[in-house]
Short mmCIF file of C-alpha atoms (C1' of nucleotides) in Angstrom, two decimals:
data_model
loop_
_atom_site.label_atom_id
_atom_site.label_comp_id
_atom_site.label_asym_id
_atom_site.label_seq_id
_atom_site.Cartn_x
_atom_site.Cartn_y
_atom_site.Cartn_z
CA MET Q 439 -0.43 1.07 -25.10
CA GLU Q 440 0.93 0.27 -21.62
CA THR Q 441 2.07 -2.72 -19.94
CA ASN Q 442 0.48 -1.57 -17.31
CA CYS Q 443 2.52 -3.39 -14.51
CA ASP Q 444 3.52 -1.11 -11.17
CA ILE Q 445 6.60 -1.95 -10.07
CA SER Q 446 7.42 -1.93 -6.53
CA PRO Q 447 10.71 -0.62 -4.84
CA ALA Q 448 12.06 -3.95 -4.22
CA GLU Q 449 11.17 -4.94 -7.75
CA TRP Q 450 12.87 -1.94 -9.33
CA GLN Q 451 15.82 -3.24 -7.61
CA VAL Q 452 15.75 -6.54 -9.40
CA MET Q 453 14.39 -5.21 -12.76
CA ARG Q 454 17.27 -2.29 -12.95
CA ILE Q 455 20.04 -5.45 -13.30
CA ILE Q 456 18.08 -7.30 -15.91
CA TRP Q 457 17.80 -3.68 -17.83
CA THR Q 458 21.15 -3.19 -17.63
CA LEU Q 459 22.88 -6.88 -18.42
CA LYS Q 460 19.98 -7.07 -20.80
CA GLU Q 461 19.19 -10.81 -19.39
CA ALA Q 462 19.96 -12.72 -16.60
CA THR Q 463 19.21 -16.00 -14.64
CA SER Q 464 18.32 -15.42 -11.21
CA ALA Q 465 21.33 -16.62 -10.00
CA GLN Q 466 23.47 -13.42 -11.36
CA VAL Q 467 20.55 -11.35 -10.30
CA THR Q 468 21.14 -12.49 -6.63
CA THR Q 469 25.00 -12.55 -6.91
CA ILE Q 470 24.86 -8.58 -8.22
CA LEU Q 471 21.71 -7.75 -5.73
CA GLN Q 472 23.59 -9.35 -2.57
CA ARG Q 473 26.27 -6.69 -3.10
CA LYS Q 474 23.83 -4.05 -2.40
CA VAL Q 475 20.99 -5.79 -0.47
CA ASP Q 476 20.50 -8.33 2.62
CA TRP Q 477 17.93 -10.10 0.99
CA GLN Q 478 17.96 -14.23 0.48
CA SER Q 479 17.86 -15.97 -2.57
CA ALA Q 480 14.65 -16.86 -2.19
CA THR Q 481 13.25 -13.72 -1.74
CA ILE Q 482 14.82 -12.66 -5.21
CA LYS Q 483 13.21 -15.69 -6.68
CA THR Q 484 9.61 -14.28 -5.52
CA LEU Q 485 10.42 -11.18 -7.27
CA LEU Q 486 11.38 -12.26 -10.36
CA HIS Q 487 8.37 -14.68 -10.48
CA ARG Q 488 5.93 -11.67 -9.35
CA LEU Q 489 7.67 -9.30 -12.30
CA VAL Q 490 6.98 -12.61 -14.77
CA LYS Q 491 3.51 -12.43 -13.61
CA LYS Q 492 3.08 -8.81 -14.03
CA GLY Q 493 4.33 -9.16 -17.43
CA ALA Q 494 6.91 -7.12 -17.01
CA LEU Q 495 10.07 -9.70 -17.39
CA LYS Q 496 9.82 -12.78 -19.47
CA THR Q 497 11.90 -16.06 -19.58
CA ILE Q 498 13.35 -18.75 -21.86
CA ARG Q 499 14.39 -21.74 -20.48
CA HIS Q 500 18.04 -22.81 -20.71
CA GLY Q 501 18.65 -26.30 -18.99
CA ARG Q 502 17.43 -26.11 -15.92
CA ALA Q 503 17.17 -22.70 -15.47
CA PHE Q 504 15.65 -19.44 -16.83
CA ILE Q 505 17.08 -16.73 -18.64
CA TYR Q 506 15.08 -13.24 -17.80
CA GLN Q 507 14.60 -10.75 -20.22
CA PRO Q 508 12.77 -7.02 -19.71
CA LEU Q 509 9.39 -6.77 -21.60
CA VAL Q 510 9.19 -3.13 -20.46
CA LYS Q 511 11.38 -0.75 -21.43
CA GLU Q 512 13.25 0.91 -18.55
CA GLN Q 513 12.96 4.32 -19.85
CA GLU Q 514 9.44 4.38 -20.60
CA THR Q 515 8.59 2.41 -17.14
CA MET Q 516 10.46 5.16 -15.23
CA ASN Q 517 8.95 7.83 -17.07
CA GLU Q 518 5.88 6.56 -16.08
CA ALA Q 519 6.60 5.85 -12.35
CA VAL Q 520 7.52 9.78 -12.23
CA ASP Q 521 4.39 10.87 -14.07
CA GLN Q 522 2.55 9.06 -11.32
CA LEU Q 523 4.46 10.62 -8.72
CA PHE Q 524 4.24 14.32 -9.98
CA ALA Q 525 0.24 13.30 -10.45
CA SER Q 526 -0.14 13.00 -6.69
CA ILE Q 527 1.45 16.20 -5.75
CA CYS Q 528 0.47 19.82 -5.61
CA GLN Q 529 1.29 21.22 -9.43
CA MET Q 530 1.99 24.78 -7.48
CA HIS Q 531 4.94 22.95 -5.38
CA ALA Q 532 5.92 20.58 -8.12
CA GLY Q 533 8.80 23.40 -9.53
CA GLN Q 534 10.36 23.73 -6.01
CA SER Q 535 10.56 19.91 -6.12
CA LEU Q 536 12.25 19.62 -9.36
CA LEU Q 537 14.76 22.27 -8.06
CA HIS Q 538 15.35 20.08 -5.12
CA VAL Q 539 15.87 16.74 -7.22
CA ILE Q 540 17.79 18.48 -9.62
CA LYS Q 541 19.94 19.67 -6.89
CA HIS Q 542 20.86 16.21 -5.53
CA THR Q 543 21.13 14.75 -9.06
CA GLU Q 544 24.18 13.83 -10.85
CA LEU Q 545 23.47 15.04 -14.86
CA SER Q 546 25.85 14.97 -17.58
CA LYS Q 547 26.99 17.64 -19.75
CA LYS Q 548 24.49 16.61 -22.42
CA ASP Q 549 21.62 16.43 -19.90
CA ILE Q 550 21.94 19.82 -18.52
CA ALA Q 551 22.16 21.01 -22.04
CA SER Q 552 18.82 19.43 -22.97
CA LEU Q 553 16.98 20.41 -19.94
CA GLN Q 554 18.19 24.07 -20.64
CA LYS Q 555 17.38 24.28 -24.17
CA LEU Q 556 13.67 23.06 -22.82
CA LEU Q 557 13.53 25.25 -20.31
CA ALA Q 558 14.30 28.01 -22.54
CA GLN Q 559 11.49 27.13 -24.50
CA LYS Q 560 9.04 26.72 -21.86
CA ALA Q 561 9.96 29.73 -20.66
CA VAL Q 562 8.81 31.87 -23.72
CA ASN Q 563 5.13 31.23 -22.67
CA ALA Q 564 5.50 30.31 -19.38
CA PRO Q 565 2.70 31.72 -16.75
CA GLU Q 566 3.64 34.14 -14.03
CA MET Q 567 2.41 32.03 -11.49
CA VAL Q 568 1.03 28.23 -11.29
CA ASP Q 569 -2.41 27.75 -9.43
CA CYS Q 570 -2.86 25.11 -6.54
CA ASP Q 571 -4.76 22.48 -7.78
CA CYS Q 572 -5.38 20.82 -4.47
CA VAL Q 573 -8.81 22.49 -3.67
CA PRO Q 574 -10.71 23.18 -6.93
CA GLY Q 575 -12.41 26.28 -7.19
CA GLU Q 576 -10.53 28.41 -4.47
CA ASP Q 577 -7.17 29.18 -7.16
CA ILE Q 578 -5.12 29.40 -4.08
CA ARG Q 579 -1.77 30.94 -5.25
CA CYS Q 580 2.11 31.40 -3.95
CA ASP Q 581 4.07 34.33 -4.88
CA MET Z 126 15.01 14.34 11.82
CA GLU Z 127 12.46 12.92 9.55
CA THR Z 128 8.70 12.34 10.72
CA ASN Z 129 9.27 9.15 8.54
CA CYS Z 130 5.66 8.76 7.63
CA ASP Z 131 5.22 7.49 4.26
CA ILE Z 132 1.81 8.60 2.42
CA SER Z 133 -0.13 6.86 0.72
CA PRO Z 134 -1.48 7.93 -2.81
CA ALA Z 135 -5.27 8.11 -1.41
CA GLU Z 136 -3.74 9.49 1.55
CA TRP Z 137 -1.78 12.13 -0.42
CA GLN Z 138 -5.09 13.51 -1.76
CA VAL Z 139 -6.39 14.04 1.91
CA MET Z 140 -3.29 15.63 2.57
CA ARG Z 141 -3.19 18.20 -0.09
CA ILE Z 142 -6.40 19.71 0.77
CA ILE Z 143 -5.43 19.95 4.50
CA TRP Z 144 -2.38 21.85 3.64
CA THR Z 145 -3.99 24.15 1.35
CA LEU Z 146 -6.32 25.25 3.84
CA LYS Z 147 -4.04 25.20 6.70
CA GLU Z 148 -6.70 23.02 8.62
CA ALA Z 149 -10.29 21.60 7.69
CA THR Z 150 -12.86 19.49 9.29
CA SER Z 151 -13.44 15.85 7.83
CA ALA Z 152 -16.61 16.94 6.49
CA GLN Z 153 -14.86 19.71 4.35
CA VAL Z 154 -12.31 17.30 3.26
CA THR Z 155 -15.19 14.79 1.95
CA THR Z 156 -17.07 17.88 0.10
CA ILE Z 157 -13.92 19.31 -1.38
CA LEU Z 158 -12.45 15.65 -2.42
CA GLN Z 159 -16.04 14.22 -3.44
CA ARG Z 160 -15.93 16.74 -6.24
CA LYS Z 161 -12.90 15.29 -7.53
CA VAL Z 162 -12.83 11.16 -6.66
CA ASP Z 163 -15.92 9.16 -6.21
CA TRP Z 164 -14.88 7.69 -2.39
CA GLN Z 165 -17.82 7.27 0.36
CA SER Z 166 -17.41 9.57 3.53
CA ALA Z 167 -16.41 6.60 5.38
CA THR Z 168 -13.10 6.02 2.97
CA ILE Z 169 -12.09 9.32 3.89
CA LYS Z 170 -12.31 9.32 7.45
CA THR Z 171 -10.22 6.17 7.49
CA LEU Z 172 -7.72 7.90 5.70
CA LEU Z 173 -7.69 10.77 8.20
CA HIS Z 174 -7.58 8.45 10.84
CA ARG Z 175 -4.59 6.59 9.62
CA LEU Z 176 -2.85 9.77 8.79
CA VAL Z 177 -3.07 10.91 12.32
CA LYS Z 178 -1.65 7.58 13.24
CA LYS Z 179 1.20 7.79 11.15
CA GLY Z 180 2.02 11.59 12.65
CA ALA Z 181 0.93 13.40 9.19
CA LEU Z 182 -2.08 15.28 10.77
CA LYS Z 183 -2.99 16.15 14.67
CA THR Z 184 -6.55 17.36 15.73
CA ILE Z 185 -7.96 19.75 17.82
CA ARG Z 186 -11.52 19.23 19.39
CA HIS Z 187 -13.95 21.49 18.25
CA GLY Z 188 -17.52 20.63 19.81
CA ARG Z 189 -18.65 17.29 18.32
CA ALA Z 190 -15.87 17.40 14.96
CA PHE Z 191 -12.19 17.36 15.11
CA ILE Z 192 -10.26 20.21 13.18
CA TYR Z 193 -7.48 18.10 11.27
CA GLN Z 194 -4.02 19.82 11.05
CA PRO Z 195 -0.57 19.13 9.08
CA LEU Z 196 2.19 18.12 11.34
CA VAL Z 197 4.28 17.33 8.57
CA LYS Z 198 5.39 20.16 5.71
CA GLU Z 199 3.80 20.03 2.14
CA GLN Z 200 6.97 21.01 0.52
CA GLU Z 201 9.32 18.60 2.46
CA THR Z 202 7.20 15.88 2.21
CA MET Z 203 6.93 16.17 -1.75
CA ASN Z 204 10.56 16.53 -1.82
CA GLU Z 205 11.04 13.22 0.12
CA ALA Z 206 8.60 11.28 -1.65
CA VAL Z 207 10.87 12.77 -4.87
CA ASP Z 208 14.23 11.58 -3.54
CA GLN Z 209 12.64 8.15 -2.63
CA LEU Z 210 11.33 7.61 -5.79
CA PHE Z 211 14.77 8.98 -7.55
CA ALA Z 212 16.79 6.64 -5.40
CA SER Z 213 14.99 3.87 -6.86
CA ILE Z 214 15.86 4.27 -10.52
CA CYS Z 215 18.94 4.20 -12.72
CA GLN Z 216 21.33 7.19 -12.06
CA MET Z 217 22.33 7.42 -15.50
CA HIS Z 218 18.82 7.81 -16.90
CA ALA Z 219 17.70 10.38 -14.45
CA GLY Z 220 18.59 13.19 -16.59
CA GLN Z 221 15.72 11.62 -19.34
CA SER Z 222 13.12 11.40 -16.54
CA LEU Z 223 13.77 15.13 -15.48
CA LEU Z 224 13.78 16.17 -19.20
CA HIS Z 225 10.16 13.90 -19.48
CA VAL Z 226 8.71 15.35 -16.33
CA ILE Z 227 9.51 18.60 -17.07
CA LYS Z 228 8.32 18.33 -20.43
CA HIS Z 229 4.82 17.79 -18.80
CA THR Z 230 4.68 19.80 -15.68
CA GLU Z 231 3.59 23.71 -15.84
CA LEU Z 232 6.18 25.74 -14.31
CA SER Z 233 5.88 29.66 -13.43
CA LYS Z 234 8.60 31.64 -14.98
CA LYS Z 235 10.02 32.13 -11.68
CA ASP Z 236 10.30 28.10 -11.24
CA ILE Z 237 12.11 28.06 -14.60
CA ALA Z 238 14.28 31.06 -13.75
CA SER Z 239 15.73 29.12 -10.73
CA LEU Z 240 15.83 26.05 -12.49
CA GLN Z 241 17.95 27.67 -15.21
CA LYS Z 242 20.16 28.93 -12.32
CA LEU Z 243 20.76 25.86 -10.92
CA LEU Z 244 21.36 24.34 -14.11
CA ALA Z 245 24.09 26.81 -15.30
CA GLN Z 246 25.60 26.45 -11.94
CA LYS Z 247 25.74 22.44 -12.28
CA ALA Z 248 27.02 22.92 -15.65
CA VAL Z 249 30.34 24.34 -14.59
CA ASN Z 250 31.38 20.78 -13.13
CA ALA Z 251 29.00 18.29 -14.70
CA PRO Z 252 30.78 15.11 -16.04
CA GLU Z 253 30.97 14.14 -19.03
CA MET Z 254 28.76 11.30 -18.66
CA VAL Z 255 27.00 9.71 -15.90
CA ASP Z 256 27.70 5.86 -14.83
CA CYS Z 257 24.90 3.52 -14.34
CA ASP Z 258 24.83 2.09 -10.90
CA CYS Z 259 22.57 -0.48 -11.08
CA VAL Z 260 25.20 -3.43 -11.61
CA PRO Z 261 28.09 -2.11 -9.19
CA GLY Z 262 31.81 -2.84 -10.85
CA GLU Z 263 30.72 -3.17 -14.07
CA ASP Z 264 30.13 0.66 -14.88
CA ILE Z 265 28.11 0.57 -17.98
CA ARG Z 266 27.71 3.60 -19.59
CA CYS Z 267 25.42 5.05 -22.25
CA ASP Z 268 26.77 7.58 -25.01
"C1'" DA B 518 23.18 -44.66 -10.98
"C1'" DG B 519 23.50 -42.07 -6.96
"C1'" DT B 520 24.14 -38.26 -4.62
"C1'" DT B 521 24.50 -33.29 -4.35
"C1'" DT B 522 23.32 -29.36 -5.99
"C1'" DT B 523 20.58 -25.50 -7.74
"C1'" DA B 524 16.36 -23.60 -10.22
"C1'" DA B 525 11.70 -22.95 -9.82
"C1'" DT B 526 7.39 -23.18 -7.76
"C1'" DT B 527 4.28 -23.12 -3.58
"C1'" DT B 528 2.79 -21.47 0.72
"C1'" DA B 529 3.31 -18.20 4.37
"C1'" DC B 530 2.81 -14.19 6.73
"C1'" DA B 531 1.99 -9.68 8.64
"C1'" DA B 532 1.84 -4.98 7.36
"C1'" DC B 533 0.30 -1.82 4.74
"C1'" DC B 534 -3.57 -0.27 1.14
"C1'" DG B 535 -8.06 1.10 -0.84
"C1'" DT B 536 -12.08 0.66 0.11
"C1'" DA B 537 -16.50 0.87 3.11
"C1'" DA B 538 -19.93 -1.01 6.28
"C1'" DA B 539 -21.37 -0.92 11.40
"C1'" DC B 540 -21.17 0.99 15.26
"C1'" DT B 541 -20.90 4.56 19.52
"C1'" DT B 542 -21.40 8.94 21.27
"C1'" DA B 543 -21.87 13.44 20.76
"C1'" DT B 544 -24.39 17.34 19.35
"C1'" DT B 545 -28.13 19.52 17.26
"C1'" DT B 546 -32.98 20.47 16.29
"C1'" DC B 547 -37.83 19.72 17.09
"C1'" DG L 1472 -36.01 16.31 26.42
"C1'" DA L 1473 -36.60 12.89 22.20
"C1'" DA L 1474 -34.78 12.19 17.60
"C1'" DA L 1475 -32.54 12.81 13.94
"C1'" DT L 1476 -27.67 13.64 12.23
"C1'" DA L 1477 -23.17 13.75 11.90
"C1'" DA L 1478 -18.34 12.64 13.78
"C1'" DG L 1479 -14.88 9.53 15.55
"C1'" DT L 1480 -14.12 4.51 15.98
"C1'" DT L 1481 -14.27 -0.66 15.20
"C1'" DT L 1482 -14.20 -4.15 12.02
"C1'" DA L 1483 -13.65 -6.27 7.49
"C1'" DC L 1484 -11.96 -7.81 3.60
"C1'" DG L 1485 -9.29 -8.83 -0.65
"C1'" DG L 1486 -5.07 -7.31 -2.97
"C1'" DT L 1487 0.26 -5.88 -2.68
"C1'" DT L 1488 4.39 -5.87 -0.77
"C1'" DG L 1489 8.38 -6.99 1.72
"C1'" DT L 1490 10.83 -11.03 3.25
"C1'" DA L 1491 11.38 -15.76 3.07
"C1'" DA L 1492 10.93 -21.23 4.23
"C1'" DA L 1493 9.41 -25.54 2.55
"C1'" DT L 1494 8.79 -28.31 -1.33
"C1'" DT L 1495 9.76 -30.21 -6.09
"C1'" DA L 1496 12.13 -31.35 -9.78
"C1'" DA L 1497 15.75 -30.96 -12.77
"C1'" DA L 1498 20.80 -31.39 -13.75
"C1'" DA L 1499 25.62 -32.05 -12.77
"C1'" DC L 1500 29.52 -34.22 -10.66
"C1'" DT L 1501 31.24 -38.36 -8.79
#
DNA sequence: AGTTTTAATTTACAACCGTAAACTTATTTC
DNA sequence: GAAATAAGTTTACGGTTGTAAATTAAAACT
């Protein structure tokens, strides 16, 4: 049962920090983020606020301030985002895009091993080609 | 030199049809799309219009109507979209997300072979682990 | 206790997006 | 040639997003 909260790119930046630290105050998030992007602290407060409203973060009061904690899991949220993107693009070309992203992504030996194992499994029953699913009924293919 | 046009999810649906057919009239796009989604033709006209304005499509007049043709390449546009997403997420977990998406994506034998070849290459110099790049300086890792 | 600091909340505002009706104009059909 | 059709253009409208200032409220320091 998904906490269906779509996280915008700017909000991702905030979430990543809180996920990594497990919890953080708005001041911490601001300090860390401002080393990377040029946002006013007011902007970051807005983003935190929206994320709470969306159900991605919860707060516990701590004196004057809040401590923000994630309500959604990082890996799950990432997977949903990736799924959503891959649902928008042509299946037939998805393989090429995967190739592209893997080419430009740093992967650990373990990651690579897992991927290799998965691919070896998938290779067994893989189709010769994947149909384009953009125009139903027409079944256009590439070779 | 990118034709930096961000394509929204609804617009993707339109682009996919035109990419696949190479060119199409709004009537064609409408007929095909309406087999998949419940949009009025007015909606599709708006999307086509916006895509032309964004520089993703061009038109050539043909009697009363226009023929719409892509100005941006499908694979390039897909790659940019995927890059953009992967730039938003934590590097350290990117490998897991790739695993996830590959698990759920249909891939041809050829796609798989290319991926395997690439992974084999990358394995040679792959790091033992990939650092989290969410909180600079802290270098949090997972095992 | 009063002043300063800092957090949170409210308000703002333009751009983009999903969704579509209304209007205009050109074309085809009778 | 007049009427009906269909394509494009304009306008619309509420929601989300990026970006942030203004306001309020609470805590910390002197």
